[in-house]
PDB file of C-alpha atoms and ligand atoms in Angstrom:
ATOM      1  CA  MET H  25       9.683 -26.728-179.935  1.00 96.00           C
ATOM      2  CA  LYS H  26      12.986 -25.296-178.755  1.00 98.00           C
ATOM      3  CA  LEU H  27      15.470 -27.550-176.920  1.00 98.00           C
ATOM      4  CA  THR H  28      18.569 -26.135-175.229  1.00 98.00           C
ATOM      5  CA  TYR H  29      21.322 -28.585-174.269  1.00 98.00           C
ATOM      6  CA  TYR H  30      23.338 -28.040-171.067  1.00 98.00           C
ATOM      7  CA  GLY H  31      25.586 -31.102-171.246  1.00 98.00           C
ATOM      8  CA  HIS H  32      25.295 -34.744-170.100  1.00 98.00           C
ATOM      9  CA  SER H  33      21.523 -35.381-169.770  1.00 98.00           C
ATOM     10  CA  CYS H  34      20.570 -31.831-168.859  1.00 98.00           C
ATOM     11  CA  PHE H  35      18.389 -29.922-171.319  1.00 99.00           C
ATOM     12  CA  SER H  36      15.385 -27.663-171.351  1.00 98.00           C
ATOM     13  CA  VAL H  37      12.336 -27.473-173.602  1.00 98.00           C
ATOM     14  CA  VAL H  38       9.951 -24.504-173.730  1.00 98.00           C
ATOM     15  CA  ILE H  39       6.222 -25.322-173.885  1.00 98.00           C
ATOM     16  CA  GLY H  40       3.493 -22.708-173.613  1.00 96.00           C
ATOM     17  CA  GLY H  41       6.078 -20.192-172.400  1.00 97.00           C
ATOM     18  CA  LYS H  42       7.066 -22.512-169.514  1.00 98.00           C
ATOM     19  CA  ILE H  43      10.624 -23.796-169.248  1.00 98.00           C
ATOM     20  CA  LEU H  44      10.940 -27.513-168.481  1.00 98.00           C
ATOM     21  CA  LEU H  45      14.463 -28.324-167.273  1.00 99.00           C
ATOM     22  CA  PHE H  46      15.519 -31.975-167.212  1.00 99.00           C
ATOM     23  CA  ASP H  47      18.138 -33.721-165.019  1.00 99.00           C
ATOM     24  CA  PRO H  48      20.237 -30.726-163.911  1.00 98.00           C
ATOM     25  CA  PHE H  49      23.936 -31.622-163.682  1.00 98.00           C
ATOM     26  CA  ILE H  50      26.278 -28.702-164.336  1.00 98.00           C
ATOM     27  CA  THR H  51      28.531 -28.128-161.303  1.00 98.00           C
ATOM     28  CA  TYR H  52      30.424 -31.438-161.589  1.00 98.00           C
ATOM     29  CA  ASN H  53      30.375 -31.588-165.394  1.00 98.00           C
ATOM     30  CA  GLU H  54      33.757 -30.396-166.654  1.00 97.00           C
ATOM     31  CA  LEU H  55      32.373 -30.083-170.189  1.00 98.00           C
ATOM     32  CA  ALA H  56      29.610 -27.687-169.070  1.00 98.00           C
ATOM     33  CA  ASN H  57      30.574 -25.855-165.881  1.00 97.00           C
ATOM     34  CA  ASN H  58      32.692 -23.247-167.677  1.00 97.00           C
ATOM     35  CA  ILE H  59      30.005 -22.578-170.278  1.00 97.00           C
ATOM     36  CA  VAL H  60      26.735 -22.814-168.354  1.00 98.00           C
ATOM     37  CA  ASP H  61      25.994 -20.614-165.318  1.00 98.00           C
ATOM     38  CA  VAL H  62      23.999 -22.819-162.980  1.00 98.00           C
ATOM     39  CA  ASP H  63      22.862 -19.769-161.006  1.00 98.00           C
ATOM     40  CA  SER H  64      21.180 -18.136-163.983  1.00 97.00           C
ATOM     41  CA  LEU H  65      19.627 -21.256-165.559  1.00 97.00           C
ATOM     42  CA  PRO H  66      15.907 -20.581-165.906  1.00 97.00           C
ATOM     43  CA  ALA H  67      13.284 -23.176-164.949  1.00 98.00           C
ATOM     44  CA  ASP H  68       9.548 -23.285-164.267  1.00 98.00           C
ATOM     45  CA  PHE H  69       9.542 -27.080-163.892  1.00 99.00           C
ATOM     46  CA  ILE H  70      12.425 -29.460-163.171  1.00 99.00           C
ATOM     47  CA  LEU H  71      11.943 -33.089-164.212  1.00 99.00           C
ATOM     48  CA  VAL H  72      14.248 -35.626-162.572  1.00 98.00           C
ATOM     49  CA  SER H  73      14.383 -39.064-164.208  1.00 99.00           C
ATOM     50  CA  HIS H  74      16.141 -40.781-161.277  1.00 98.00           C
ATOM     51  CA  GLY H  75      18.234 -40.131-158.201  1.00 98.00           C
ATOM     52  CA  HIS H  76      21.769 -40.552-159.515  1.00 98.00           C
ATOM     53  CA  GLN H  77      24.149 -37.663-158.917  1.00 98.00           C
ATOM     54  CA  ASP H  78      24.662 -37.040-162.637  1.00 98.00           C
ATOM     55  CA  HIS H  79      20.920 -36.247-162.950  1.00 98.00           C
ATOM     56  CA  ILE H  80      20.074 -34.459-159.706  1.00 98.00           C
ATOM     57  CA  ALA H  81      23.272 -32.735-158.513  1.00 98.00           C
ATOM     58  CA  ASP H  82      22.070 -29.165-159.144  1.00 98.00           C
ATOM     59  CA  CYS H  83      18.364 -29.751-158.558  1.00 98.00           C
ATOM     60  CA  VAL H  84      18.142 -28.353-155.011  1.00 98.00           C
ATOM     61  CA  ARG H  85      20.227 -25.295-155.948  1.00 98.00           C
ATOM     62  CA  ILE H  86      18.140 -24.427-159.016  1.00 98.00           C
ATOM     63  CA  ALA H  87      14.784 -25.290-157.414  1.00 98.00           C
ATOM     64  CA  THR H  88      15.607 -23.129-154.391  1.00 98.00           C
ATOM     65  CA  ARG H  89      16.513 -20.101-156.538  1.00 98.00           C
ATOM     66  CA  THR H  90      13.730 -20.393-159.130  1.00 98.00           C
ATOM     67  CA  GLY H  91      10.903 -21.924-157.089  1.00 98.00           C
ATOM     68  CA  ALA H  92      10.390 -24.334-160.000  1.00 98.00           C
ATOM     69  CA  LYS H  93       8.104 -27.308-159.375  1.00 98.00           C
ATOM     70  CA  VAL H  94      10.153 -30.514-159.293  1.00 99.00           C
ATOM     71  CA  ILE H  95       8.597 -33.632-160.847  1.00 99.00           C
ATOM     72  CA  GLY H  96      10.026 -37.067-160.089  1.00 98.00           C
ATOM     73  CA  ALA H  97       9.466 -40.433-158.441  1.00 98.00           C
ATOM     74  CA  TRP H  98       7.821 -40.549-154.993  1.00 98.00           C
ATOM     75  CA  GLU H  99      11.131 -41.374-153.303  1.00 98.00           C
ATOM     76  CA  VAL H 100      12.920 -38.504-155.097  1.00 98.00           C
ATOM     77  CA  HIS H 101      10.108 -36.159-153.984  1.00 98.00           C
ATOM     78  CA  GLU H 102      10.485 -37.309-150.346  1.00 98.00           C
ATOM     79  CA  TRP H 103      14.253 -36.772-150.469  1.00 98.00           C
ATOM     80  CA  LEU H 104      13.899 -33.302-152.012  1.00 98.00           C
ATOM     81  CA  GLN H 105      11.399 -32.317-149.308  1.00 98.00           C
ATOM     82  CA  LYS H 106      14.041 -33.271-146.695  1.00 98.00           C
ATOM     83  CA  GLN H 107      16.532 -31.007-148.549  1.00 97.00           C
ATOM     84  CA  GLY H 108      14.099 -28.101-148.129  1.00 98.00           C
ATOM     85  CA  VAL H 109      12.535 -28.153-151.595  1.00 98.00           C
ATOM     86  CA  SER H 110       8.798 -27.811-150.930  1.00 97.00           C
ATOM     87  CA  ASN H 111       7.389 -27.335-154.459  1.00 98.00           C
ATOM     88  CA  THR H 112       7.451 -30.942-155.652  1.00 98.00           C
ATOM     89  CA  HIS H 113       5.066 -33.253-157.473  1.00 98.00           C
ATOM     90  CA  PRO H 114       5.521 -36.997-156.800  1.00 98.00           C
ATOM     91  CA  MET H 115       4.760 -39.494-159.573  1.00 98.00           C
ATOM     92  CA  ASN H 116       5.514 -43.111-160.388  1.00 98.00           C
ATOM     93  CA  THR H 117       5.835 -45.375-163.398  1.00 98.00           C
ATOM     94  CA  GLY H 118       2.620 -45.634-165.438  1.00 98.00           C
ATOM     95  CA  GLY H 119       1.056 -42.464-164.088  1.00 98.00           C
ATOM     96  CA  LYS H 120       0.320 -39.196-165.856  1.00 98.00           C
ATOM     97  CA  TRP H 121      -0.561 -35.683-164.728  1.00 98.00           C
ATOM     98  CA  ASN H 122      -1.643 -32.523-166.532  1.00 98.00           C
ATOM     99  CA  PHE H 123       0.463 -29.532-165.493  1.00 98.00           C
ATOM    100  CA  GLY H 124      -1.481 -27.011-167.608  1.00 97.00           C
ATOM    101  CA  ALA H 125       0.546 -26.391-170.761  1.00 96.00           C
ATOM    102  CA  PHE H 126       1.684 -30.036-170.901  1.00 98.00           C
ATOM    103  CA  THR H 127       1.019 -33.538-169.584  1.00 98.00           C
ATOM    104  CA  VAL H 128       3.715 -35.830-168.185  1.00 99.00           C
ATOM    105  CA  LYS H 129       3.398 -39.599-168.420  1.00 98.00           C
ATOM    106  CA  CYS H 130       6.000 -41.649-166.544  1.00 98.00           C
ATOM    107  CA  VAL H 131       7.237 -44.776-168.306  1.00 98.00           C
ATOM    108  CA  VAL H 132       9.589 -47.665-167.584  1.00 98.00           C
ATOM    109  CA  ALA H 133      13.352 -47.157-167.648  1.00 98.00           C
ATOM    110  CA  GLN H 134      15.608 -50.197-167.119  1.00 98.00           C
ATOM    111  CA  HIS H 135      18.252 -48.744-164.828  1.00 98.00           C
ATOM    112  CA  SER H 136      18.737 -48.165-161.067  1.00 98.00           C
ATOM    113  CA  SER H 137      18.119 -45.187-158.784  1.00 98.00           C
ATOM    114  CA  GLY H 138      19.924 -44.285-155.588  1.00 98.00           C
ATOM    115  CA  LEU H 139      20.180 -40.718-154.298  1.00 98.00           C
ATOM    116  CA  PRO H 140      23.603 -39.082-153.691  1.00 97.00           C
ATOM    117  CA  ASP H 141      23.534 -39.823-149.918  1.00 97.00           C
ATOM    118  CA  GLY H 142      22.616 -43.471-150.447  1.00 97.00           C
ATOM    119  CA  THR H 143      18.863 -43.045-149.906  1.00 98.00           C
ATOM    120  CA  TYR H 144      16.714 -45.376-152.009  1.00 98.00           C
ATOM    121  CA  GLY H 145      15.468 -43.454-155.049  1.00 98.00           C
ATOM    122  CA  GLY H 146      12.546 -45.647-156.153  1.00 98.00           C
ATOM    123  CA  ASN H 147      12.177 -46.644-159.785  1.00 97.00           C
ATOM    124  CA  PRO H 148      14.072 -44.774-162.497  1.00 98.00           C
ATOM    125  CA  MET H 149      11.673 -43.354-165.095  1.00 98.00           C
ATOM    126  CA  GLY H 150      11.320 -41.972-168.584  1.00 98.00           C
ATOM    127  CA  PHE H 151       8.881 -39.186-169.414  1.00 99.00           C
ATOM    128  CA  ILE H 152       6.489 -38.676-172.318  1.00 99.00           C
ATOM    129  CA  ILE H 153       5.573 -35.005-172.593  1.00 98.00           C
ATOM    130  CA  THR H 154       2.444 -34.195-174.601  1.00 98.00           C
ATOM    131  CA  SER H 155       1.184 -30.699-175.392  1.00 98.00           C
ATOM    132  CA  ALA H 156      -0.663 -28.618-177.974  1.00 98.00           C
ATOM    133  CA  GLU H 157       2.769 -27.649-179.375  1.00 97.00           C
ATOM    134  CA  GLY H 158       3.995 -31.221-179.847  1.00 98.00           C
ATOM    135  CA  ASN H 159       5.133 -34.342-178.052  1.00 98.00           C
ATOM    136  CA  PHE H 160       8.466 -35.812-177.033  1.00 99.00           C
ATOM    137  CA  TYR H 161       9.942 -38.687-175.049  1.00 99.00           C
ATOM    138  CA  TYR H 162      12.942 -38.488-172.743  1.00 99.00           C
ATOM    139  CA  SER H 163      13.941 -42.044-171.830  1.00 99.00           C
ATOM    140  CA  GLY H 164      16.205 -41.182-168.892  1.00 98.00           C
ATOM    141  CA  ASP H 165      19.084 -43.603-168.313  1.00 98.00           C
ATOM    142  CA  THR H 166      17.934 -46.944-169.637  1.00 98.00           C
ATOM    143  CA  ALA H 167      18.750 -50.115-171.468  1.00 98.00           C
ATOM    144  CA  LEU H 168      16.911 -50.879-174.676  1.00 98.00           C
ATOM    145  CA  THR H 169      13.716 -52.587-173.513  1.00 98.00           C
ATOM    146  CA  LEU H 170      10.646 -53.997-175.240  1.00 98.00           C
ATOM    147  CA  ASP H 171       8.538 -51.697-173.041  1.00 98.00           C
ATOM    148  CA  MET H 172       9.482 -48.932-175.494  1.00 98.00           C
ATOM    149  CA  GLN H 173       7.163 -50.558-178.059  1.00 98.00           C
ATOM    150  CA  LEU H 174       4.237 -49.267-175.969  1.00 98.00           C
ATOM    151  CA  ILE H 175       5.163 -45.617-176.403  1.00 98.00           C
ATOM    152  CA  PRO H 176       3.398 -45.057-179.776  1.00 98.00           C
ATOM    153  CA  ARG H 177       0.125 -45.997-177.990  1.00 98.00           C
ATOM    154  CA  TRP H 178       0.488 -42.893-175.857  1.00 98.00           C
ATOM    155  CA  ALA H 179       2.026 -40.304-178.160  1.00 98.00           C
ATOM    156  CA  LYS H 180       2.971 -39.493-181.722  1.00 98.00           C
ATOM    157  CA  LEU H 181       6.429 -38.074-181.095  1.00 98.00           C
ATOM    158  CA  ASN H 182       8.012 -35.015-182.711  1.00 98.00           C
ATOM    159  CA  PHE H 183      11.377 -35.987-181.230  1.00 98.00           C
ATOM    160  CA  ALA H 184      12.981 -38.108-178.517  1.00 99.00           C
ATOM    161  CA  VAL H 185      15.945 -37.592-176.198  1.00 99.00           C
ATOM    162  CA  LEU H 186      17.929 -40.797-175.694  1.00 99.00           C
ATOM    163  CA  PRO H 187      21.214 -41.778-174.023  1.00 99.00           C
ATOM    164  CA  ILE H 188      23.866 -43.036-176.477  1.00 98.00           C
ATOM    165  CA  GLY H 189      27.012 -43.260-174.337  1.00 98.00           C
ATOM    166  CA  ASP H 190      27.032 -47.039-173.630  1.00 98.00           C
ATOM    167  CA  ASN H 191      28.502 -48.552-170.409  1.00 98.00           C
ATOM    168  CA  PHE H 192      25.715 -47.213-168.109  1.00 98.00           C
ATOM    169  CA  THR H 193      22.939 -46.989-170.739  1.00 98.00           C
ATOM    170  CA  MET H 194      22.092 -47.772-174.363  1.00 98.00           C
ATOM    171  CA  ASP H 195      24.747 -47.219-177.007  1.00 98.00           C
ATOM    172  CA  ALA H 196      23.929 -45.632-180.388  1.00 98.00           C
ATOM    173  CA  VAL H 197      23.003 -49.010-181.934  1.00 98.00           C
ATOM    174  CA  ASP H 198      20.468 -49.747-179.194  1.00 98.00           C
ATOM    175  CA  ALA H 199      19.208 -46.157-179.225  1.00 99.00           C
ATOM    176  CA  ALA H 200      18.605 -46.424-182.993  1.00 98.00           C
ATOM    177  CA  ALA H 201      16.593 -49.610-182.327  1.00 98.00           C
ATOM    178  CA  CYS H 202      14.662 -47.671-179.675  1.00 98.00           C
ATOM    179  CA  ALA H 203      13.946 -44.955-182.282  1.00 98.00           C
ATOM    180  CA  GLU H 204      12.320 -47.622-184.456  1.00 98.00           C
ATOM    181  CA  MET H 205      10.230 -48.972-181.563  1.00 98.00           C
ATOM    182  CA  ILE H 206       8.967 -45.536-180.599  1.00 98.00           C
ATOM    183  CA  GLN H 207       8.399 -44.602-184.292  1.00 98.00           C
ATOM    184  CA  CYS H 208      10.447 -41.420-184.095  1.00 98.00           C
ATOM    185  CA  LYS H 209      13.021 -40.260-186.622  1.00 98.00           C
ATOM    186  CA  THR H 210      14.468 -37.244-184.815  1.00 98.00           C
ATOM    187  CA  ILE H 211      16.666 -38.170-181.870  1.00 98.00           C
ATOM    188  CA  VAL H 212      18.679 -35.886-179.596  1.00 99.00           C
ATOM    189  CA  GLY H 213      21.609 -37.804-178.104  1.00 99.00           C
ATOM    190  CA  VAL H 214      22.533 -37.323-174.429  1.00 99.00           C
ATOM    191  CA  HIS H 215      24.619 -39.052-171.721  1.00 98.00           C
ATOM    192  CA  TYR H 216      27.823 -39.214-173.781  1.00 98.00           C
ATOM    193  CA  ASP H 217      31.399 -37.829-173.553  1.00 98.00           C
ATOM    194  CA  THR H 218      31.017 -36.532-169.967  1.00 98.00           C
ATOM    195  CA  PHE H 219      33.235 -39.181-168.361  1.00 95.00           C
ATOM    196  CA  GLY H 220      35.860 -41.585-169.681  1.00 94.00           C
ATOM    197  CA  PHE H 221      33.424 -44.517-169.626  1.00 97.00           C
ATOM    198  CA  ILE H 222      31.029 -42.862-172.072  1.00 98.00           C
ATOM    199  CA  LYS H 223      33.221 -41.084-174.613  1.00 98.00           C
ATOM    200  CA  ILE H 224      31.926 -41.880-178.104  1.00 98.00           C
ATOM    201  CA  ASP H 225      32.819 -41.491-181.784  1.00 98.00           C
ATOM    202  CA  HIS H 226      30.347 -38.842-183.020  1.00 98.00           C
ATOM    203  CA  PRO H 227      30.421 -39.561-186.798  1.00 98.00           C
ATOM    204  CA  ALA H 228      30.055 -43.305-186.117  1.00 98.00           C
ATOM    205  CA  ALA H 229      27.016 -42.712-183.874  1.00 98.00           C
ATOM    206  CA  GLU H 230      25.448 -40.375-186.450  1.00 98.00           C
ATOM    207  CA  LYS H 231      25.985 -42.994-189.167  1.00 98.00           C
ATOM    208  CA  VAL H 232      24.204 -45.696-187.133  1.00 98.00           C
ATOM    209  CA  PHE H 233      21.088 -43.524-187.092  1.00 98.00           C
ATOM    210  CA  ARG H 234      21.372 -42.475-190.748  1.00 98.00           C
ATOM    211  CA  ASP H 235      21.637 -46.142-191.771  1.00 98.00           C
ATOM    212  CA  SER H 236      18.379 -46.877-189.980  1.00 97.00           C
ATOM    213  CA  GLY H 237      16.551 -43.928-191.575  1.00 98.00           C
ATOM    214  CA  ALA H 238      16.644 -41.625-188.556  1.00 98.00           C
ATOM    215  CA  GLU H 239      18.643 -38.535-187.609  1.00 98.00           C
ATOM    216  CA  LEU H 240      20.848 -38.200-184.532  1.00 98.00           C
ATOM    217  CA  LYS H 241      21.259 -34.613-183.381  1.00 98.00           C
ATOM    218  CA  LEU H 242      24.285 -33.901-181.184  1.00 98.00           C
ATOM    219  CA  VAL H 243      23.459 -30.417-179.940  1.00 98.00           C
ATOM    220  CA  PRO H 244      26.516 -28.438-178.729  1.00 98.00           C
ATOM    221  CA  ILE H 245      26.402 -27.424-175.055  1.00 98.00           C
ATOM    222  CA  SER H 246      24.619 -24.115-174.449  1.00 98.00           C
ATOM    223  CA  THR H 247      23.062 -24.245-177.913  1.00 98.00           C
ATOM    224  CA  THR H 248      19.371 -24.264-178.822  1.00 98.00           C
ATOM    225  CA  ALA H 249      17.886 -26.535-181.482  1.00 98.00           C
ATOM    226  CA  GLU H 250      14.480 -26.073-183.112  1.00 98.00           C
ATOM    227  CA  LEU H 251      12.725 -29.466-183.241  1.00 96.00           C
TER     228      LEU H 251
HETATM  229 NI1  LIG Y  21      21.862 -43.188-163.799  1.00 61.38          NI
HETATM  230 MN1  LIG Y  22      23.378 -41.207-165.614  1.00 61.38          MN
END
């Protein structure tokens, strides 16, 4: 599977020729907004893990241009409908849905979720994506939680996308522990370096994963990795 990183927690994965874009946040990301053109980003589906600005800021803009179907919590769906985005699919923690080329299962994330205007965003979520081409887990913003031990029941993962920036989410040490719980050795790190609170030491983070027998991939912005 091909994963393209767009900075912070925004990335896309292509499955069955469909482009799944996660947590679009380009406009306000100083590390990405000179490199990534938000108005030419392709998407067939947009998956939003929770309502925070740094995960949803460009969702309406991209959904409006592309007509992509937006998948997220019920409350995020209701809010998007009020912003004029009509092609949405509401879900909630524990549920799964087959979208054709892939299935999405929503899992627990230990975080919070308010939308940019203060509207309640429901529960934050992680996603397990399963398909004929492979499976992956995107945890969304979360603490390390024992709930992650359940994930191998639902999918044998090719890779996982985990936050490593600390302060708002797991750090690299907790993310490496998560990698063990979910039985996955290939981890793409996200949610780091974007703001002062989450700047990290890259070689130190990579070493934490190496020491636990896994690999941390820090994909440069606007670059595609084969996973
Ligand atoms: Ni958040
Ligand atoms: Mn965040």
